[in-house]
């Protein structure tokens, strides 16, 4: 077996020259993905229409304040499952925090301030925080569903002194919120 010795120091490569294929299209085409845009889209920061965004923000704020109000005002009105008002308060707080991050990041993105480094980090940091809050909100939906539907057959709304009592308005409101949250989660996931 013979080995040929090649002196690697004597090999030179000119990186500035390109081979030309005259008349032949390139067989290798690179496809790039803008992960930055994908992250903003997944977090809901890319806004299409300013008027549509404002209307959605107003409805979301009203919805969130109603949830927070119902949870806070009925904090001790469900002795059978005292965590139901806590579910509403935490869900409302998470929604409000997520909405604040989303609005501020959307404004920075819309004004093209995310082209500078500080704005870029804020928008993408906000997108990551929003995604984490959405994951927490989904887990919180599962926990709240367990708390609410576990007592569905045993709850009663009339005899206040009984351990199976829960005020009808807070319990039924929470059922509606859980169903709406589930529907919004399904429609949001079907977008992607």
XYZ file of C-alpha atoms in Angstrom:
192
model
C 0.000 0.000 0.000
C 1.511 3.215 -1.111
C 0.625 6.543 0.313
C 1.057 9.754 -1.503
C 2.104 12.664 0.540
C 0.244 15.861 -0.151
C 1.561 19.034 1.311
C -1.567 20.834 2.548
C 0.327 24.104 2.906
C 0.806 24.276 -0.815
C -2.933 24.169 -1.622
C -4.507 27.531 -2.238
C -8.173 28.333 -2.775
C -9.460 31.548 -4.268
C -12.752 32.271 -2.495
C -13.499 35.407 -4.492
C -13.859 33.688 -7.817
C -17.060 31.874 -8.680
C -17.418 29.196 -11.269
C -19.866 30.200 -13.930
C -22.481 27.997 -15.472
C -23.472 29.878 -18.516
C -27.030 29.155 -19.526
C -27.647 26.659 -16.711
C -29.799 27.555 -13.735
C -28.413 26.941 -10.323
C -29.399 23.568 -8.951
C -29.030 24.601 -5.335
C -31.443 27.181 -4.004
C -31.446 28.117 -0.378
C -34.711 28.722 1.378
C -34.534 30.912 4.441
C -37.099 31.264 7.165
C -37.568 34.506 9.031
C -37.915 33.159 12.553
C -38.351 36.689 13.835
C -41.542 37.134 11.812
C -42.737 33.663 12.790
C -42.212 34.470 16.486
C -44.121 37.769 16.190
C -46.947 36.052 14.309
C -47.241 33.270 16.871
C -47.358 35.804 19.720
C -49.918 37.936 17.873
C -47.705 40.991 17.465
C -47.950 41.337 13.675
C -50.982 43.548 13.200
C -52.771 43.765 9.912
C -55.161 46.623 10.523
C -54.894 49.336 13.147
C -58.667 49.832 13.448
C -59.275 46.089 13.828
C -56.542 45.910 16.469
C -58.037 48.788 18.465
C -61.497 47.208 18.424
C -60.084 43.849 19.540
C -58.072 45.505 22.316
C -61.134 47.372 23.599
C -63.248 44.196 23.647
C -60.433 42.261 25.292
C -60.028 44.937 27.993
C -63.765 45.004 28.715
C -63.843 41.203 28.834
C -60.810 41.097 31.155
C -62.176 43.725 33.559
C -65.519 41.882 33.770
C -63.669 38.663 34.630
C -61.533 40.418 37.248
C -64.599 42.137 38.720
C -66.597 38.928 38.947
C -63.727 37.072 40.565
C -62.873 39.806 43.059
C -66.442 40.683 44.051
C -67.430 37.034 44.600
C -64.248 35.920 46.318
C -66.021 33.969 49.080
C -69.325 33.137 47.416
C -68.583 29.535 46.489
C -67.819 27.450 49.581
C -68.102 24.194 47.657
C -65.099 25.143 45.509
C -63.443 28.336 46.802
C -60.826 28.219 44.040
C -63.342 29.209 41.341
C -63.072 32.975 42.047
C -59.284 32.557 42.280
C -59.370 30.974 38.821
C -61.164 34.043 37.449
C -58.776 36.493 39.129
C -55.628 34.724 37.912
C -57.056 34.277 34.414
C -57.955 37.974 34.257
C -54.511 39.049 35.517
C -52.689 36.822 33.014
C -54.884 38.161 30.209
C -54.229 41.772 31.286
C -50.444 41.273 31.482
C -50.420 39.531 28.105
C -52.504 42.329 26.612
C -50.099 44.999 27.924
C -47.086 43.228 26.430
C -48.919 42.648 23.168
C -50.054 46.269 22.791
C -46.652 47.757 23.626
C -44.790 45.342 21.344
C -47.303 45.955 18.529
C -46.852 49.718 18.826
C -43.069 49.396 18.709
C -43.296 47.018 15.750
C -45.826 49.183 13.889
C -43.673 52.316 14.316
C -40.691 50.345 12.977
C -38.763 51.028 16.175
C -37.825 47.338 16.337
C -35.203 47.986 13.680
C -32.939 49.401 16.373
C -31.401 46.921 18.774
C -33.308 47.975 21.928
C -36.684 47.807 20.179
C -35.774 44.484 18.576
C -34.980 42.939 21.955
C -38.128 44.369 23.531
C -40.419 43.105 20.759
C -38.902 39.633 20.704
C -38.656 39.434 24.489
C -42.312 40.432 24.668
C -43.190 37.789 22.096
C -41.472 35.115 24.186
C -43.225 36.332 27.360
C -46.595 36.343 25.561
C -46.059 32.770 24.376
C -45.136 31.669 27.911
C -48.248 33.423 29.268
C -50.373 31.706 26.620
C -48.979 28.323 27.642
C -49.656 29.118 31.293
C -53.169 30.275 30.378
C -53.805 26.972 28.596
C -52.616 25.003 31.639
C -54.729 27.272 33.859
C -57.754 26.507 31.635
C -57.271 22.799 32.279
C -56.945 23.348 36.032
C -60.014 25.614 36.112
C -62.006 23.099 34.089
C -61.198 20.414 36.627
C -62.261 22.664 39.520
C -65.508 23.728 37.870
C -66.720 20.548 36.204
C -65.738 18.242 39.060
C -68.610 19.673 41.162
C -71.040 20.117 38.263
C -73.490 17.411 39.380
C -73.330 18.218 43.108
C -73.497 22.011 43.196
C -76.679 23.757 44.343
C -77.528 27.475 44.279
C -80.269 27.932 46.923
C -79.244 26.738 50.395
C -76.438 29.066 51.475
C -75.550 27.191 54.674
C -74.910 23.868 52.921
C -71.375 22.789 51.948
C -72.567 22.144 48.373
C -73.564 25.777 47.847
C -72.073 27.988 45.184
C -73.578 31.255 44.043
C -75.238 30.614 40.704
C -73.987 33.717 38.941
C -70.291 33.114 39.677
C -70.473 29.396 38.905
C -72.381 29.777 35.642
C -70.233 32.753 34.612
C -67.118 30.637 35.148
C -68.570 27.844 32.999
C -69.216 30.336 30.197
C -65.686 31.782 30.537
C -64.118 28.329 30.394
C -66.116 27.413 27.293
C -65.235 30.723 25.590
C -61.577 30.314 26.556
C -61.609 26.793 25.135
C -63.185 28.016 21.890
C -60.649 30.857 21.596
C -57.791 28.429 22.231
C -59.089 26.085 19.522
C -59.534 28.883 16.995
C -56.114 30.332 17.830
C -54.422 26.964 17.360
C -56.209 26.366 14.054
C -54.652 29.554 12.641
C -51.227 27.949 12.774
